[in-house]
Amino acid sequence: MQKKSLLCTISLLLFNLTVMAEDGSKLWMRHKPYNTAKVTIHSKSATAEIAKKELEQYYDGKSVALNIDKSLPTNGSYVISGTQNDKKISAGSDIGLLYGAYALLRNDMTQGVNQPAFGLRILNHWDNLDSSIERGYAGPSIFWNKEMRLDTARIHEYARANASIGINGTVLNNVNASPKMLSRPYLLKVKQIADILRPYGIRVYLSVNFASPMRLGGLRTADPLNTGVRQWWKKKAKEIYREVPDFGGFLVKANSEGQPGPGDYGRSHSDGANMLADAVAPFGGTIIWRSFVYGANHKGEDRVKQAVSEFESCDGKFRKNVILQSKNGPLDFQPREPYAPIFDRMQKTPQIAELQITQEYLGQSNHLVYLAPMWKEFFSFVNPKKLIGIAGVANIGDDANWCGHHFAQANWYAFGRLAWNPDLSSRNIAEEWLEQTFVRDEAILSMMLRSREACVDYMMPLGLHHIFKFDHHYGPEPDGFKADYPLEWCPVYYHQADSAGVGFDRSTKGTGATAQYPTPYCTIYDSMTTCPERYLLWFHHVPWTYRTLSGRTLWDEMQYRYNRGVKEVEDFASIWQESKKLIDPQRWQEVNEKLSIQLKDAKEWRDTCLDYFSKFATK
Ligand code: GCV
């Protein structure tokens, strides 16, 4: 009997611990169930039903009326009015009602019509069909695995989280695309996923391999001007739209990093994109063509200039349903880059900015780096009104907490919120996220807001860039050079350190990359004295004894900043210690472990780089 009651107590304890365990799997969707609201709605769609269910379960009030108002736009806009106990959400479409419902649940009481800044708000998953994820640090793919098994409950949760922040599109596979993606068994999976995402207002897109007609279709060429190839794509598009009538379209990485493309046949990017555009146009589809190209055609040209060199001549030649997608900076998702000048140079082509949510070069899922300030910096140069969409390379995997680091969830969240409204401040988004996930606390908030600048300090002060270890891009390798690698992958090519100084001369006396920028940036960036210090070594080879704005020499300033970065992370670690009482044990412990790694890494960056550069600086 005694044994039995001991067993009962133990099971009860275990049960309580499991219930209390916080693994981060709920993301920011941690609303308490109230079940008090009576929700009235006159639309019968699946989307409206979801809105109703969410509010009935989680809204803390007596009644909500969901109304379609034909005078409002159908792009997801909504208006929330009324009192806490008697709310009204009006929208021009059912998806607007759902967005309004989620806004109400996060207590977003913005006055007037709340509407998205960008029509396309898309996640790009770099997920491979074998379940691995290129630059993914949060476990295997939630979409693909060898067994073709799909966890539909998880896909529902994914859809729900995305809809709650207004994401309306998702590319399900890696831009380094397998031709198998377009084969029948995979298309049936795509249909299954699309059916789950549809009521949440999310359209699916696929990355395609340009050589698919050969590698999947058995044709002898993938030349975009070949009739057989054109027919093949048309037939394939028809097959896809039969399964997924609202299919978004194709994302294409062509003639980049070894991927096939129209250039293999002497054809231009516009020839390639237009051929695909013609295939999807009858169904309302879009081709999103990436400008991330460098290498083969540009022997010796500065890598940051190559996108403009290669694409400018195509401006005005693309079909109406082609969009150009470019990374925010001209190189490759470094912790800080000047904006990519292609956004100014393509005047006639609709453009999407590609941001990277997964932290390939920012400590991956080990470092706490809140990315909203970085993206806001980009928007301060590129007017959001010039863009028709925003794409974010996802940081989502099958880990219980989805993103590998609890705070990396904030980057997924911030991406969605900024894609809806780039005018929101980094602070407001972080506050909103903390309130829904952890706790609204000034110290934790300040840690988030300072984290990107800290990362820049310990990884790339003053614009020093691409000092990362080969291949995996984690950790420093300032002496990195491999004779059999393209020069554009080697850290020594980027820092150019010698006894005279350090940094890459991209002024008109150097590679001339500054000339790709419009006025006033071309002039400002071109001179060492007017170039903002945050980009100094990006654009200039600067003498070690050069006086920086602080009065310190360049070498002293570099040491100061590396040390400042490390000190910041030390401070984050102590803020987290102080926060222990505010946070549940599991998530506190997991973040604490990550912060120790981050501190060790920050010190490694500082020590390795200072040791290496000191050999030149102190000569
Ligand atoms: C998907 C960088 C990354 C690659 C990525 C590529 C791209 O080079 O390291 O993993 O490939 O960018 O954006 O296409």
XYZ file of N, CA and C and ligand atoms in Angstrom, residues 126 134-135 174-176 253 256-257 290 292 294 303 327 332-333 354 356 360-361 471 473, ligand 1:
80
model
N 15.801 26.270 -47.167
C 16.875 25.641 -47.923
C 16.915 24.152 -47.552
N 20.427 23.009 -45.822
C 21.635 23.806 -46.054
C 21.560 25.031 -45.145
N 22.613 25.210 -44.360
C 22.679 26.317 -43.379
C 21.525 26.245 -42.379
N 15.338 23.718 -51.045
C 16.593 24.442 -51.224
C 16.726 25.045 -52.630
N 17.294 26.235 -52.689
C 17.575 26.839 -54.002
C 18.616 26.037 -54.776
N 19.468 25.318 -54.062
C 20.324 24.328 -54.735
C 19.416 23.107 -54.893
N 17.797 29.567 -58.694
C 19.212 29.933 -58.556
C 19.893 29.379 -59.798
N 24.970 29.882 -60.714
C 25.556 30.393 -59.488
C 26.036 29.206 -58.671
N 27.252 29.277 -58.192
C 27.833 28.227 -57.354
C 27.584 26.836 -57.944
N 16.933 34.651 -58.790
C 17.901 35.233 -57.842
C 19.054 35.921 -58.575
N 21.955 36.341 -57.018
C 23.171 35.943 -56.292
C 24.081 35.133 -57.228
N 28.163 34.885 -58.919
C 29.553 35.352 -58.933
C 30.390 34.217 -59.495
N 33.859 40.512 -56.269
C 32.616 39.734 -56.154
C 31.403 40.615 -55.876
N 20.012 39.450 -52.289
C 20.348 39.524 -50.860
C 20.506 40.985 -50.447
N 27.405 38.384 -49.014
C 26.723 37.160 -48.615
C 26.357 37.142 -47.134
N 25.334 37.855 -46.759
C 24.767 37.726 -45.412
C 25.783 37.866 -44.277
N 16.115 39.599 -50.215
C 16.272 38.320 -49.506
C 17.079 38.581 -48.230
N 18.426 36.909 -44.454
C 18.696 35.564 -43.950
C 18.334 35.486 -42.465
N 23.663 31.947 -40.634
C 24.824 31.267 -41.228
C 26.152 31.878 -40.768
N 26.224 33.201 -40.788
C 27.470 33.895 -40.444
C 27.357 34.624 -39.101
N 33.712 26.616 -45.588
C 32.581 25.683 -45.689
C 31.484 25.888 -44.651
N 31.418 28.125 -42.085
C 31.194 29.529 -41.742
C 30.949 29.770 -40.252
C 22.007 27.850 -50.752
C 25.996 31.118 -49.654
C 25.755 29.934 -48.758
C 25.209 28.753 -49.562
C 23.918 29.208 -50.266
C 24.270 30.387 -51.164
C 23.041 30.945 -51.855
O 27.051 30.869 -50.511
O 26.926 29.583 -48.104
O 24.942 27.701 -48.681
O 23.360 28.167 -51.010
O 24.830 31.422 -50.383
O 22.466 31.862 -51.305
O 22.659 30.449 -52.902
